[in-house]
GROMACS .gro file of N, CA, C and O in nm:
model
  372
    1MET      N    1   0.852  -1.184   0.203
    1MET     CA    2   0.767  -1.166   0.194
    1MET      C    3   0.724  -1.062   0.086
    1MET      O    4   0.824  -1.027   0.071
    2LEU      N    5   0.588  -1.110  -0.044
    2LEU     CA    6   0.635  -1.105  -0.132
    2LEU      C    7   0.560  -0.865  -0.090
    2LEU      O    8   0.476  -0.879  -0.008
    3PRO      N    9   0.589  -0.745  -0.159
    3PRO     CA   10   0.484  -0.713  -0.157
    3PRO      C   11   0.352  -0.680  -0.171
    3PRO      O   12   0.325  -0.795  -0.321
    4LEU      N   13   0.278  -0.588  -0.159
    4LEU     CA   14   0.139  -0.641  -0.149
    4LEU      C   15   0.132  -0.633  -0.294
    4LEU      O   16   0.006  -0.697  -0.352
    5ARG      N   17   0.171  -0.588  -0.396
    5ARG     CA   18   0.124  -0.561  -0.571
    5ARG      C   19   0.181  -0.670  -0.608
    5ARG      O   20   0.048  -0.728  -0.589
    6GLU      N   21   0.203  -0.778  -0.531
    6GLU     CA   22   0.314  -0.843  -0.627
    6GLU      C   23   0.230  -0.937  -0.585
    6GLU      O   24   0.197  -1.015  -0.637
    7LEU      N   25   0.193  -0.991  -0.462
    7LEU     CA   26   0.124  -1.101  -0.399
    7LEU      C   27  -0.009  -1.059  -0.463
    7LEU      O   28  -0.048  -1.187  -0.489
    8GLN      N   29  -0.080  -1.015  -0.531
    8GLN     CA   30  -0.244  -0.949  -0.514
    8GLN      C   31  -0.183  -0.938  -0.723
    8GLN      O   32  -0.307  -0.983  -0.741
    9ALA      N   33  -0.101  -0.949  -0.738
    9ALA     CA   34  -0.109  -1.048  -0.937
    9ALA      C   35  -0.056  -1.142  -0.894
    9ALA      O   36  -0.144  -1.195  -1.005
   10ARG      N   37   0.008  -1.195  -0.903
   10ARG     CA   38   0.005  -1.299  -0.832
   10ARG      C   39  -0.076  -1.445  -0.814
   10ARG      O   40  -0.175  -1.488  -0.840
   11PHE      N   41  -0.161  -1.384  -0.711
   11PHE     CA   42  -0.326  -1.404  -0.692
   11PHE      C   43  -0.343  -1.377  -0.771
   11PHE      O   44  -0.477  -1.541  -0.812
   12ALA      N   45  -0.425  -1.371  -0.831
   12ALA     CA   46  -0.491  -1.284  -0.958
   12ALA      C   47  -0.456  -1.388  -1.068
   12ALA      O   48  -0.581  -1.469  -1.098
   13ALA      N   49  -0.359  -1.378  -1.081
   13ALA     CA   50  -0.301  -1.497  -1.176
   13ALA      C   51  -0.322  -1.579  -1.150
   13ALA      O   52  -0.389  -1.768  -1.223
   14ALA      N   53  -0.353  -1.703  -1.039
   14ALA     CA   54  -0.376  -1.797  -0.970
   14ALA      C   55  -0.576  -1.793  -1.022
   14ALA      O   56  -0.559  -1.977  -1.022
   15LEU      N   57  -0.603  -1.737  -1.060
   15LEU     CA   58  -0.802  -1.698  -1.094
   15LEU      C   59  -0.816  -1.757  -1.170
   15LEU      O   60  -0.950  -1.860  -1.181
   16ALA      N   61  -0.711  -1.734  -1.301
   16ALA     CA   62  -0.702  -1.840  -1.361
   16ALA      C   63  -0.808  -1.962  -1.419
   16ALA      O   64  -0.724  -2.058  -1.335
   17PRO      N   65  -0.851  -2.042  -1.475
   17PRO     CA   66  -0.935  -2.134  -1.527
   17PRO      C   67  -0.756  -2.249  -1.542
   17PRO      O   68  -0.824  -2.376  -1.441
   18THR      N   69  -0.725  -2.210  -1.588
   18THR     CA   70  -0.572  -2.333  -1.627
   18THR      C   71  -0.459  -2.333  -1.564
   18THR      O   72  -0.415  -2.340  -1.648
   19ALA      N   73  -0.474  -2.219  -1.452
   19ALA     CA   74  -0.342  -2.140  -1.410
   19ALA      C   75  -0.288  -2.227  -1.274
   19ALA      O   76  -0.373  -2.286  -1.266
   20ALA      N   77  -0.135  -2.289  -1.318
   20ALA     CA   78  -0.154  -2.384  -1.167
   20ALA      C   79  -0.091  -2.195  -1.128
   20ALA      O   80  -0.030  -2.095  -1.109
   21PRO      N   81  -0.068  -2.262  -0.999
   21PRO     CA   82  -0.083  -2.180  -0.847
   21PRO      C   83   0.151  -2.098  -0.835
   21PRO      O   84   0.186  -2.254  -0.881
   22ASP      N   85   0.159  -1.991  -0.879
   22ASP     CA   86   0.294  -1.921  -0.847
   22ASP      C   87   0.321  -2.032  -0.708
   22ASP      O   88   0.294  -1.938  -0.619
   23PRO      N   89   0.445  -2.067  -0.731
   23PRO     CA   90   0.512  -2.119  -0.603
   23PRO      C   91   0.546  -2.065  -0.491
   23PRO      O   92   0.501  -2.123  -0.406
   24ALA      N   93   0.624  -1.900  -0.478
   24ALA     CA   94   0.608  -1.782  -0.442
   24ALA      C   95   0.459  -1.755  -0.356
   24ALA      O   96   0.426  -1.751  -0.247
   25LEU      N   97   0.346  -1.767  -0.447
   25LEU     CA   98   0.204  -1.774  -0.414
   25LEU      C   99   0.212  -1.886  -0.195
   25LEU      O  100   0.162  -1.824  -0.177
   26LEU      N  101   0.200  -1.994  -0.309
   26LEU     CA  102   0.233  -2.152  -0.226
   26LEU      C  103   0.284  -2.066  -0.078
   26LEU      O  104   0.261  -2.150   0.044
   27ALA      N  105   0.411  -2.100  -0.102
   27ALA     CA  106   0.420  -1.997  -0.015
   27ALA      C  107   0.409  -1.969   0.165
   27ALA      O  108   0.444  -2.003   0.272
   28LEU      N  109   0.357  -1.891   0.113
   28LEU     CA  110   0.269  -1.804   0.156
   28LEU      C  111   0.149  -1.824   0.247
   28LEU      O  112   0.133  -1.733   0.287
   29VAL      N  113   0.050  -1.957   0.170
   29VAL     CA  114  -0.026  -2.031   0.218
   29VAL      C  115   0.013  -2.140   0.321
   29VAL      O  116   0.088  -2.190   0.259
   30ARG      N  117  -0.083  -2.121   0.423
   30ARG     CA  118  -0.052  -2.196   0.538
   30ARG      C  119  -0.130  -2.284   0.495
   30ARG      O  120  -0.212  -2.302   0.454
   31ALA      N  121   0.000  -2.443   0.513
   31ALA     CA  122  -0.036  -2.565   0.530
   31ALA      C  123  -0.104  -2.613   0.669
   31ALA      O  124  -0.090  -2.558   0.718
   32GLY      N  125  -0.171  -2.721   0.609
   32GLY     CA  126  -0.239  -2.840   0.729
   32GLY      C  127  -0.315  -2.874   0.747
   32GLY      O  128  -0.468  -2.814   0.672
   33GLY      N  129  -0.431  -2.914   0.778
   33GLY     CA  130  -0.503  -3.042   0.834
   33GLY      C  131  -0.527  -3.112   0.684
   33GLY      O  132  -0.369  -3.145   0.623
   34ALA      N  133  -0.596  -3.135   0.589
   34ALA     CA  134  -0.595  -3.193   0.479
   34ALA      C  135  -0.576  -3.122   0.318
   34ALA      O  136  -0.571  -3.257   0.221
   35LEU      N  137  -0.633  -3.018   0.377
   35LEU     CA  138  -0.608  -2.955   0.228
   35LEU      C  139  -0.397  -2.941   0.204
   35LEU      O  140  -0.327  -2.851   0.314
   36THR      N  141  -0.391  -2.911   0.085
   36THR     CA  142  -0.243  -2.851   0.066
   36THR      C  143  -0.282  -2.690  -0.004
   36THR      O  144  -0.415  -2.665  -0.003
   37PRO      N  145  -0.156  -2.601   0.033
   37PRO     CA  146  -0.197  -2.498  -0.006
   37PRO      C  147  -0.234  -2.468  -0.143
   37PRO      O  148  -0.337  -2.432  -0.131
   38ALA      N  149  -0.198  -2.544  -0.268
   38ALA     CA  150  -0.246  -2.566  -0.422
   38ALA      C  151  -0.432  -2.595  -0.345
   38ALA      O  152  -0.488  -2.502  -0.364
   39ASP      N  153  -0.437  -2.657  -0.282
   39ASP     CA  154  -0.591  -2.686  -0.209
   39ASP      C  155  -0.706  -2.542  -0.196
   39ASP      O  156  -0.787  -2.551  -0.247
   40ARG      N  157  -0.628  -2.477  -0.142
   40ARG     CA  158  -0.678  -2.416  -0.066
   40ARG      C  159  -0.687  -2.261  -0.140
   40ARG      O  160  -0.802  -2.186  -0.218
   41VAL      N  161  -0.618  -2.206  -0.217
   41VAL     CA  162  -0.551  -2.141  -0.342
   41VAL      C  163  -0.724  -2.186  -0.445
   41VAL      O  164  -0.843  -2.033  -0.472
   42GLU      N  165  -0.731  -2.318  -0.442
   42GLU     CA  166  -0.801  -2.365  -0.599
   42GLU      C  167  -0.910  -2.304  -0.536
   42GLU      O  168  -1.073  -2.249  -0.611
   43ILE      N  169  -0.952  -2.316  -0.412
   43ILE     CA  170  -1.143  -2.367  -0.344
   43ILE      C  171  -1.154  -2.249  -0.375
   43ILE      O  172  -1.247  -2.208  -0.381
   44TYR      N  173  -1.039  -2.094  -0.351
   44TYR     CA  174  -1.050  -1.957  -0.373
   44TYR      C  175  -1.067  -1.902  -0.526
   44TYR      O  176  -1.201  -1.853  -0.556
   45ALA      N  177  -0.982  -1.957  -0.553
   45ALA     CA  178  -1.004  -1.962  -0.749
   45ALA      C  179  -1.196  -1.999  -0.764
   45ALA      O  180  -1.257  -1.854  -0.875
   46ASP      N  181  -1.156  -2.140  -0.767
   46ASP     CA  182  -1.311  -2.114  -0.809
   46ASP      C  183  -1.427  -2.108  -0.733
   46ASP      O  184  -1.543  -2.055  -0.817
   47MET      N  185  -1.446  -2.015  -0.613
   47MET     CA  186  -1.537  -1.934  -0.542
   47MET      C  187  -1.589  -1.795  -0.627
   47MET      O  188  -1.646  -1.797  -0.667
   48CYS      N  189  -1.415  -1.780  -0.632
   48CYS     CA  190  -1.410  -1.634  -0.736
   48CYS      C  191  -1.487  -1.675  -0.879
   48CYS      O  192  -1.585  -1.576  -0.934
   49ARG      N  193  -1.460  -1.796  -0.964
   49ARG     CA  194  -1.486  -1.752  -1.087
   49ARG      C  195  -1.638  -1.780  -1.068
   49ARG      O  196  -1.630  -1.758  -1.169
   50THR      N  197  -1.670  -1.896  -0.984
   50THR     CA  198  -1.802  -1.866  -1.024
   50THR      C  199  -1.938  -1.762  -0.939
   50THR      O  200  -2.017  -1.717  -1.022
   51ARG      N  201  -1.834  -1.680  -0.845
   51ARG     CA  202  -1.877  -1.555  -0.838
   51ARG      C  203  -1.954  -1.456  -0.894
   51ARG      O  204  -2.006  -1.428  -0.997
   52LEU      N  205  -1.818  -1.485  -1.008
   52LEU     CA  206  -1.840  -1.420  -1.150
   52LEU      C  207  -1.941  -1.409  -1.266
   52LEU      O  208  -2.027  -1.361  -1.397
   53VAL      N  209  -1.995  -1.535  -1.278
   53VAL     CA  210  -2.054  -1.632  -1.298
   53VAL      C  211  -2.208  -1.620  -1.337
   53VAL      O  212  -2.300  -1.564  -1.402
   54ASP      N  213  -2.237  -1.542  -1.159
   54ASP     CA  214  -2.298  -1.532  -1.139
   54ASP      C  215  -2.382  -1.370  -1.090
   54ASP      O  216  -2.514  -1.337  -1.170
   55ILE      N  217  -2.255  -1.267  -1.158
   55ILE     CA  218  -2.255  -1.170  -1.187
   55ILE      C  219  -2.375  -1.203  -1.286
   55ILE      O  220  -2.419  -1.049  -1.367
   56LEU      N  221  -2.279  -1.248  -1.401
   56LEU     CA  222  -2.323  -1.225  -1.565
   56LEU      C  223  -2.459  -1.290  -1.584
   56LEU      O  224  -2.510  -1.260  -1.684
   57HIS      N  225  -2.439  -1.374  -1.463
   57HIS     CA  226  -2.671  -1.462  -1.460
   57HIS      C  227  -2.740  -1.297  -1.412
   57HIS      O  228  -2.857  -1.267  -1.514
   58GLU      N  229  -2.707  -1.224  -1.376
   58GLU     CA  230  -2.787  -1.124  -1.350
   58GLU      C  231  -2.747  -1.002  -1.410
   58GLU      O  232  -2.928  -0.940  -1.466
   59ASP      N  233  -2.678  -0.981  -1.505
   59ASP     CA  234  -2.675  -0.869  -1.620
   59ASP      C  235  -2.709  -0.902  -1.700
   59ASP      O  236  -2.754  -0.875  -1.798
   60PHE      N  237  -2.725  -1.057  -1.725
   60PHE     CA  238  -2.744  -1.065  -1.857
   60PHE      C  239  -2.922  -1.209  -1.853
   60PHE      O  240  -2.900  -1.347  -1.916
   61PRO      N  241  -2.999  -1.227  -1.787
   61PRO     CA  242  -3.078  -1.287  -1.759
   61PRO      C  243  -3.183  -1.274  -1.856
   61PRO      O  244  -3.222  -1.394  -1.898
   62ARG      N  245  -3.199  -1.256  -2.018
   62ARG     CA  246  -3.243  -1.231  -2.090
   62ARG      C  247  -3.154  -1.354  -2.211
   62ARG      O  248  -3.294  -1.466  -2.233
   63THR      N  249  -3.040  -1.349  -2.183
   63THR     CA  250  -2.991  -1.482  -2.219
   63THR      C  251  -2.943  -1.565  -2.219
   63THR      O  252  -2.970  -1.691  -2.253
   64ARG      N  253  -3.007  -1.549  -2.068
   64ARG     CA  254  -2.936  -1.646  -1.962
   64ARG      C  255  -3.065  -1.732  -1.948
   64ARG      O  256  -3.050  -1.861  -2.065
   65ALA      N  257  -3.217  -1.747  -1.957
   65ALA     CA  258  -3.339  -1.779  -2.011
   65ALA      C  259  -3.335  -1.798  -2.186
   65ALA      O  260  -3.383  -1.907  -2.148
   66LEU      N  261  -3.279  -1.768  -2.248
   66LEU     CA  262  -3.311  -1.811  -2.441
   66LEU      C  263  -3.209  -2.020  -2.431
   66LEU      O  264  -3.212  -2.006  -2.483
   67LEU      N  265  -3.024  -1.909  -2.347
   67LEU     CA  266  -2.953  -2.051  -2.335
   67LEU      C  267  -3.044  -2.167  -2.272
   67LEU      O  268  -2.975  -2.284  -2.273
   68GLY      N  269  -3.072  -2.158  -2.129
   68GLY     CA  270  -3.084  -2.196  -2.029
   68GLY      C  271  -2.966  -2.215  -1.942
   68GLY      O  272  -2.862  -2.184  -2.010
   69ASP      N  273  -3.021  -2.285  -1.850
   69ASP     CA  274  -2.881  -2.191  -1.758
   69ASP      C  275  -2.712  -2.304  -1.780
   69ASP      O  276  -2.631  -2.253  -1.805
   70ALA      N  277  -2.734  -2.460  -1.778
   70ALA     CA  278  -2.632  -2.507  -1.840
   70ALA      C  279  -2.564  -2.441  -1.970
   70ALA      O  280  -2.442  -2.448  -1.918
   71ALA      N  281  -2.553  -2.379  -2.032
   71ALA     CA  282  -2.556  -2.305  -2.167
   71ALA      C  283  -2.511  -2.223  -2.138
   71ALA      O  284  -2.401  -2.184  -2.172
   72PHE      N  285  -2.531  -2.140  -2.019
   72PHE     CA  286  -2.561  -1.995  -2.025
   72PHE      C  287  -2.407  -1.997  -1.937
   72PHE      O  288  -2.276  -1.906  -1.918
   73VAL      N  289  -2.392  -2.075  -1.867
   73VAL     CA  290  -2.296  -2.079  -1.778
   73VAL      C  291  -2.138  -2.151  -1.817
   73VAL      O  292  -2.054  -2.097  -1.887
   74ALA      N  293  -2.158  -2.230  -1.890
   74ALA     CA  294  -2.069  -2.265  -2.009
   74ALA      C  295  -1.989  -2.146  -2.070
   74ALA      O  296  -1.914  -2.147  -2.120
   75LEU      N  297  -2.135  -2.103  -2.103
   75LEU     CA  298  -2.129  -1.930  -2.225
   75LEU      C  299  -2.020  -1.906  -2.157
   75LEU      O  300  -1.832  -1.823  -2.209
   76ALA      N  301  -2.031  -1.870  -2.003
   76ALA     CA  302  -1.992  -1.704  -1.939
   76ALA      C  303  -1.896  -1.805  -1.882
   76ALA      O  304  -1.776  -1.782  -1.839
   77GLU      N  305  -1.891  -1.893  -1.814
   77GLU     CA  306  -1.628  -1.929  -1.803
   77GLU      C  307  -1.614  -1.959  -1.907
   77GLU      O  308  -1.529  -1.886  -1.923
   78ARG      N  309  -1.626  -2.028  -2.057
   78ARG     CA  310  -1.602  -1.967  -2.239
   78ARG      C  311  -1.521  -1.796  -2.212
   78ARG      O  312  -1.371  -1.770  -2.162
   79TYR      N  313  -1.610  -1.760  -2.147
   79TYR     CA  314  -1.613  -1.565  -2.190
   79TYR      C  315  -1.481  -1.552  -2.062
   79TYR      O  316  -1.412  -1.432  -2.156
   80LEU      N  317  -1.537  -1.540  -1.942
   80LEU     CA  318  -1.400  -1.537  -1.828
   80LEU      C  319  -1.250  -1.548  -1.887
   80LEU      O  320  -1.137  -1.547  -1.810
   81ALA      N  321  -1.224  -1.692  -1.886
   81ALA     CA  322  -1.112  -1.722  -1.949
   81ALA      C  323  -1.028  -1.667  -2.068
   81ALA      O  324  -0.905  -1.636  -2.067
   82ARG      N  325  -1.108  -1.618  -2.129
   82ARG     CA  326  -1.036  -1.521  -2.185
   82ARG      C  327  -1.120  -1.477  -2.237
   82ARG      O  328  -1.027  -1.359  -2.332
   83HIS      N  329  -1.161  -1.396  -2.154
   83HIS     CA  330  -1.113  -1.224  -2.130
   83HIS      C  331  -1.192  -1.169  -1.978
   83HIS      O  332  -1.228  -1.108  -1.969
   84PRO      N  333  -0.989  -1.183  -1.927
   84PRO     CA  334  -1.020  -1.182  -1.812
   84PRO      C  335  -1.063  -1.118  -1.740
   84PRO      O  336  -0.979  -1.014  -1.825
   85SER      N  337  -1.058  -1.007  -1.656
   85SER     CA  338  -1.071  -0.910  -1.581
   85SER      C  339  -0.950  -0.824  -1.546
   85SER      O  340  -0.910  -0.879  -1.514
   86THR      N  341  -0.887  -0.734  -1.630
   86THR     CA  342  -0.833  -0.617  -1.569
   86THR      C  343  -0.851  -0.555  -1.455
   86THR      O  344  -0.772  -0.498  -1.407
   87HIS      N  345  -0.995  -0.528  -1.415
   87HIS     CA  346  -0.997  -0.421  -1.268
   87HIS      C  347  -1.031  -0.471  -1.185
   87HIS      O  348  -1.076  -0.559  -1.194
   88PRO      N  349  -0.997  -0.496  -1.092
   88PRO     CA  350  -0.989  -0.564  -0.893
   88PRO      C  351  -1.235  -0.519  -0.969
   88PRO      O  352  -1.198  -0.682  -0.815
   89SER      N  353  -1.269  -0.411  -0.922
   89SER     CA  354  -1.393  -0.440  -0.960
   89SER      C  355  -1.485  -0.546  -1.039
   89SER      O  356  -1.436  -0.488  -1.187
   90VAL      N  357  -1.535  -0.603  -0.969
   90VAL     CA  358  -1.625  -0.700  -1.049
   90VAL      C  359  -1.724  -0.625  -1.157
   90VAL      O  360  -1.766  -0.643  -1.237
   91ARG      N  361  -1.677  -0.465  -1.120
   91ARG     CA  362  -1.837  -0.409  -1.255
   91ARG      C  363  -1.840  -0.397  -1.342
   91ARG      O  364  -1.872  -0.394  -1.432
   92TYR      N  365  -1.673  -0.393  -1.429
   92TYR     CA  366  -1.604  -0.378  -1.507
   92TYR      C  367  -1.640  -0.578  -1.585
   92TYR      O  368  -1.532  -0.590  -1.678
   93VAL      N  369  -1.646  -0.680  -1.532
   93VAL     CA  370  -1.631  -0.789  -1.689
   93VAL      C  371  -1.696  -0.775  -1.715
   93VAL      O  372  -1.703  -0.826  -1.781
   0.00000   0.00000   0.00000
């Protein structure tokens, strides 16, 4: 079993849009049903990224209105990919 801090760091790294989940992390995720451990981590990572884009929607409503939803989402996703948060709180995104 990984120490909690290391587990959290590996999981946070898996949230990056282009990251492949760490094998040590996948070994700790329960397999079963139709989903592999990698599928399960990817579902959670997608949810986290979507929530961060939603937060940016809430913080920048005028920019969203000017760009339109699709362009704003694309911009927010590029921003998050280039500038991943280094703080556990979404407040600092």
